[in-house]
Each structure stands twice: as C-alpha cells, then as structure tokens.
mmCIF file of C-alpha atoms in Angstrom:
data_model
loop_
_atom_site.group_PDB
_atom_site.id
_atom_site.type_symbol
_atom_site.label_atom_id
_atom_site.label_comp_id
_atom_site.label_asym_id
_atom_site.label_seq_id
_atom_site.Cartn_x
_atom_site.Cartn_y
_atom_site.Cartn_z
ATOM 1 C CA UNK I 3 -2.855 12.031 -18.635
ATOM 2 C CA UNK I 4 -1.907 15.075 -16.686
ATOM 3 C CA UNK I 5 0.221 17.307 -18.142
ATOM 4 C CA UNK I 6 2.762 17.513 -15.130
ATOM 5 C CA UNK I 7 3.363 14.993 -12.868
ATOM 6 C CA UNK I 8 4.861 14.711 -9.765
ATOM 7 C CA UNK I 9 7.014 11.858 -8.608
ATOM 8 C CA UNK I 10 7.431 12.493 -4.824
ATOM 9 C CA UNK I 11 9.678 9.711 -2.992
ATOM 10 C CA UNK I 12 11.446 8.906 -0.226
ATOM 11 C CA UNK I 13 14.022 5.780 -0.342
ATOM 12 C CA UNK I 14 17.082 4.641 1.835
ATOM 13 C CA UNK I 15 17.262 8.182 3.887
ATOM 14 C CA UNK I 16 16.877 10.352 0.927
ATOM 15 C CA UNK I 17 13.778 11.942 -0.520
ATOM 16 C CA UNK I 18 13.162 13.354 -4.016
ATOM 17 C CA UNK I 19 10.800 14.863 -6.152
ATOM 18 C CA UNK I 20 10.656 14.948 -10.084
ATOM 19 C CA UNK I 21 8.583 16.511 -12.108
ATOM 20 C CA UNK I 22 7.980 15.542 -15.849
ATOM 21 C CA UNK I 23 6.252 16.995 -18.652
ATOM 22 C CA UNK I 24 3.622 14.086 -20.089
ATOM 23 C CA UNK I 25 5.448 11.644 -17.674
ATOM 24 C CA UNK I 26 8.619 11.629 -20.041
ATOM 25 C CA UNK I 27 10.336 15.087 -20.587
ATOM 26 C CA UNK I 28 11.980 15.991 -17.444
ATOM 27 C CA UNK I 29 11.173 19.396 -16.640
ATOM 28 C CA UNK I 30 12.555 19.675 -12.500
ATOM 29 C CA UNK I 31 13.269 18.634 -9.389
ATOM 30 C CA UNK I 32 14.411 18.468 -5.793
ATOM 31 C CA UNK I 33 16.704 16.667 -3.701
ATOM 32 C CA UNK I 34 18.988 17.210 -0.625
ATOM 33 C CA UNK I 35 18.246 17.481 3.119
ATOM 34 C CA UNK I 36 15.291 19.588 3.582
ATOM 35 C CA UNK I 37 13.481 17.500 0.972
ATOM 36 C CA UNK I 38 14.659 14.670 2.635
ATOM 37 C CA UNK I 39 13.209 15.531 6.177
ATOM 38 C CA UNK I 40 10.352 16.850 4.354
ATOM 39 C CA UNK I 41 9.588 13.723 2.716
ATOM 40 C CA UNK I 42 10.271 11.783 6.452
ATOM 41 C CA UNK I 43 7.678 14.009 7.789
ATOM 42 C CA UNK I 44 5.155 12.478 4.952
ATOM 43 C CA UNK I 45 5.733 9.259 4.962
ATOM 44 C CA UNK I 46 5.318 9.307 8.842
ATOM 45 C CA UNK I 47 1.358 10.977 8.413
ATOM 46 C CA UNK I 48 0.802 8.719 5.672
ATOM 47 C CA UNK I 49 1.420 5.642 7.616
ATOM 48 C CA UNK I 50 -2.255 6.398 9.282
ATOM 49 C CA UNK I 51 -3.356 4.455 5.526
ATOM 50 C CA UNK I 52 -1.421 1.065 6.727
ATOM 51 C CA UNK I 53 -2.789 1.285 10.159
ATOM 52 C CA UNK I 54 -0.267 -2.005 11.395
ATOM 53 C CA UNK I 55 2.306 0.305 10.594
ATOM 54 C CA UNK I 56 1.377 1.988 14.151
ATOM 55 C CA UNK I 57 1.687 -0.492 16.422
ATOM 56 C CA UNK I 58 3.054 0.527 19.493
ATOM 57 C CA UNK I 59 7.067 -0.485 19.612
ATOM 58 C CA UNK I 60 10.619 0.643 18.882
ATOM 59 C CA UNK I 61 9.935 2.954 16.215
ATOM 60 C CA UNK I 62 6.386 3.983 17.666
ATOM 61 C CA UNK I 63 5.039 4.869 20.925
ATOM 62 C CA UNK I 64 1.409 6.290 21.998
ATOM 63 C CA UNK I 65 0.335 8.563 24.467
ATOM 64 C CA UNK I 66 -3.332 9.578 24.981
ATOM 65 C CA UNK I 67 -4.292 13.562 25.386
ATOM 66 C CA UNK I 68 -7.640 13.399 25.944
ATOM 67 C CA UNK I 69 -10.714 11.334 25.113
ATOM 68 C CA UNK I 70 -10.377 11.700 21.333
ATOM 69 C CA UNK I 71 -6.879 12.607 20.635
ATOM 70 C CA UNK I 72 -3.390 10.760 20.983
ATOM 71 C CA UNK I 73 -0.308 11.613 20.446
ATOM 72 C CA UNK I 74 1.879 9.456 18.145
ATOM 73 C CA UNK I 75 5.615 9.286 17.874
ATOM 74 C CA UNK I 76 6.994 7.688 14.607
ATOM 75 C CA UNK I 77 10.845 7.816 14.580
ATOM 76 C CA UNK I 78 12.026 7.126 10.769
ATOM 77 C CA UNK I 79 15.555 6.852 10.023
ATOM 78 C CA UNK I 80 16.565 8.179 13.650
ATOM 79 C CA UNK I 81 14.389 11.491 13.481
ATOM 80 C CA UNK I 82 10.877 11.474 15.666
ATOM 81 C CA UNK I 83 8.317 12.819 14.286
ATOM 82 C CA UNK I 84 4.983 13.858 16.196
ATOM 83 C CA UNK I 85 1.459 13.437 14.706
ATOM 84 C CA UNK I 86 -1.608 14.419 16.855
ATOM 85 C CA UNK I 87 -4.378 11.963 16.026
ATOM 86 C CA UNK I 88 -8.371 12.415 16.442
ATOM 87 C CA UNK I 89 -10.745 9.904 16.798
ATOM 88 C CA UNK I 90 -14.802 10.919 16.012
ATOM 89 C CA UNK I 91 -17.704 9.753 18.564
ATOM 90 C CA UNK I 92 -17.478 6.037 16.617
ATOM 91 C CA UNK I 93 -14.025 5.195 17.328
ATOM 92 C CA UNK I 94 -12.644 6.391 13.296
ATOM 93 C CA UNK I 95 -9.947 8.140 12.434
ATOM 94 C CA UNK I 96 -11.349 11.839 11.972
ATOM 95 C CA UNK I 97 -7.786 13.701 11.976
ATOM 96 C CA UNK I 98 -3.948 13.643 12.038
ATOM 97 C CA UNK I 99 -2.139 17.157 12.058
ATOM 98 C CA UNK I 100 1.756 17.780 12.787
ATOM 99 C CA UNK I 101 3.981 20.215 11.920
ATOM 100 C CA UNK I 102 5.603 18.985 8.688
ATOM 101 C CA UNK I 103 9.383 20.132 7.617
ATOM 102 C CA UNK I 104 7.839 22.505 4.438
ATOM 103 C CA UNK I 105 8.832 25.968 2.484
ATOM 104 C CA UNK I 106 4.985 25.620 0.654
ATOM 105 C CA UNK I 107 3.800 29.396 1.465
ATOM 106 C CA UNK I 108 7.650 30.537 3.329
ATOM 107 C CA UNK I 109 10.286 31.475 2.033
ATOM 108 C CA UNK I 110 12.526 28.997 4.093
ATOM 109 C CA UNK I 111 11.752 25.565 5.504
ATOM 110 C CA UNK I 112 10.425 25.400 8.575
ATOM 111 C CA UNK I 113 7.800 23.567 10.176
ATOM 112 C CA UNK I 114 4.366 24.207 8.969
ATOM 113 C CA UNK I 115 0.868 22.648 9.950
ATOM 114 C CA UNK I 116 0.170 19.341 7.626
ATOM 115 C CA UNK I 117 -2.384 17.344 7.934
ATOM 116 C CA UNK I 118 -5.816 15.183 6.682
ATOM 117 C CA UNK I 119 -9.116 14.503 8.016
ATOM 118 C CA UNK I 120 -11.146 11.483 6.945
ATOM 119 C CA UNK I 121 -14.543 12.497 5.761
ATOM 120 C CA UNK I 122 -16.010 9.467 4.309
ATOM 121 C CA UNK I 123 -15.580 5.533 4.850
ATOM 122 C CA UNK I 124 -16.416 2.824 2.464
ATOM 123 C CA UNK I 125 -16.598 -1.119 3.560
ATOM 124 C CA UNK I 126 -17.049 -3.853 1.542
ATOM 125 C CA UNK I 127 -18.591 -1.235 -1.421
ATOM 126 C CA UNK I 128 -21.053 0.625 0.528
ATOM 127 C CA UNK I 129 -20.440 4.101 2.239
ATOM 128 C CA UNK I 130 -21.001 5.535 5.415
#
C-alpha cells in the first residue's frame, strides 16, 4: 500500500482532493472553486476512456481541424471545455491535449497544457 494516497473527485459541481497517510490518517486537502474547475477540466479529458461519453449532442459537439485532429467541446455543469484530439494513421486515439484549470508548476491557477497520448492497445489479451 502506498504510503500517501490521493483521493481526487469531482461530485454534484464540486471537486475535492484528500490526501491520507496509509489510506486512514488524514494528512490534507483541497476544496473550493479552482479545484472545482480543475477537477471539471479532468473529468472532461478523461471521458476519452468511456468513448460513448462523446457522442455528438447537447453537452458535446465536434469539429474537425485537419485530417487527424478534432476539436471536442464537452460542456460539464455549464462550463465548455475544449480538448484537441489526434487520431494515428489507423484510425486510434494517439492524443488529447487542452489547457487544464492547474497551479502544478505556477504560482496561481491558470490554464496550463494537460494532456495523454495512447501508446499501446490491448484487445481481447493480446497487444498491438
């Protein structure tokens, strides 16, 4: 078991995180707006891992930039939140980037660049 751990949530318009020592002594923690949009800005590049989740309607809407990249708009809890998403030569995710509401690095939030890049798929237990 790790000896910190990091509980980082967003719930009903609100984000949090917690940290605990062992997973039981409370040792810190974050709340209020900033972590709030913070944690909006996550759960909106994390969606890419539930891909139904960006299906083009109210709360999402596409528009291609070029051959491999899109722009997607995911609007959580009224705030719209850009992601830039890459495709490689196969048609698979290879990026998503967008400026995510942060202070990791600055000394006040602001947005800074966030993102992940899929470098390995598995399907039905093999790799590719």
């Amino acid at each position: 078991m790790a000896a910190v751990r990091v509980r980082d949530e967003y719930a009903d318009g609100r984000g949090s995180v917690r940290l605990t020592l062992f997973g039981l002594l409370p040792v810190g923690g974050a709340g209020g707006p900033d972590v709030s949009r913070s944690a909006r800005h996550r759960l909106a590049i994390e969606s890419i891992w539930l891909p139904s989740s960006l299906l083009p309607g109210e709360a999402v809407a596409w528009h291609p930039l070029d051959d491999t990249r899109a722009r997607v708009t995911v609007t959580i809890d009224g705030e719209s939140i850009p992601l830039t998403v890459r495709v490689d030569d196969a048609g698979r995710l290879a990026e998503v980037v967008m400026l995510r509401h942060g202070n990791a690095g600055v000394r006040t939030w602001q947005p800074i660049p966030y993102g992940v890049q899929a470098a390995r798929f598995t399907r039905a237990g093999r790799s590719e």
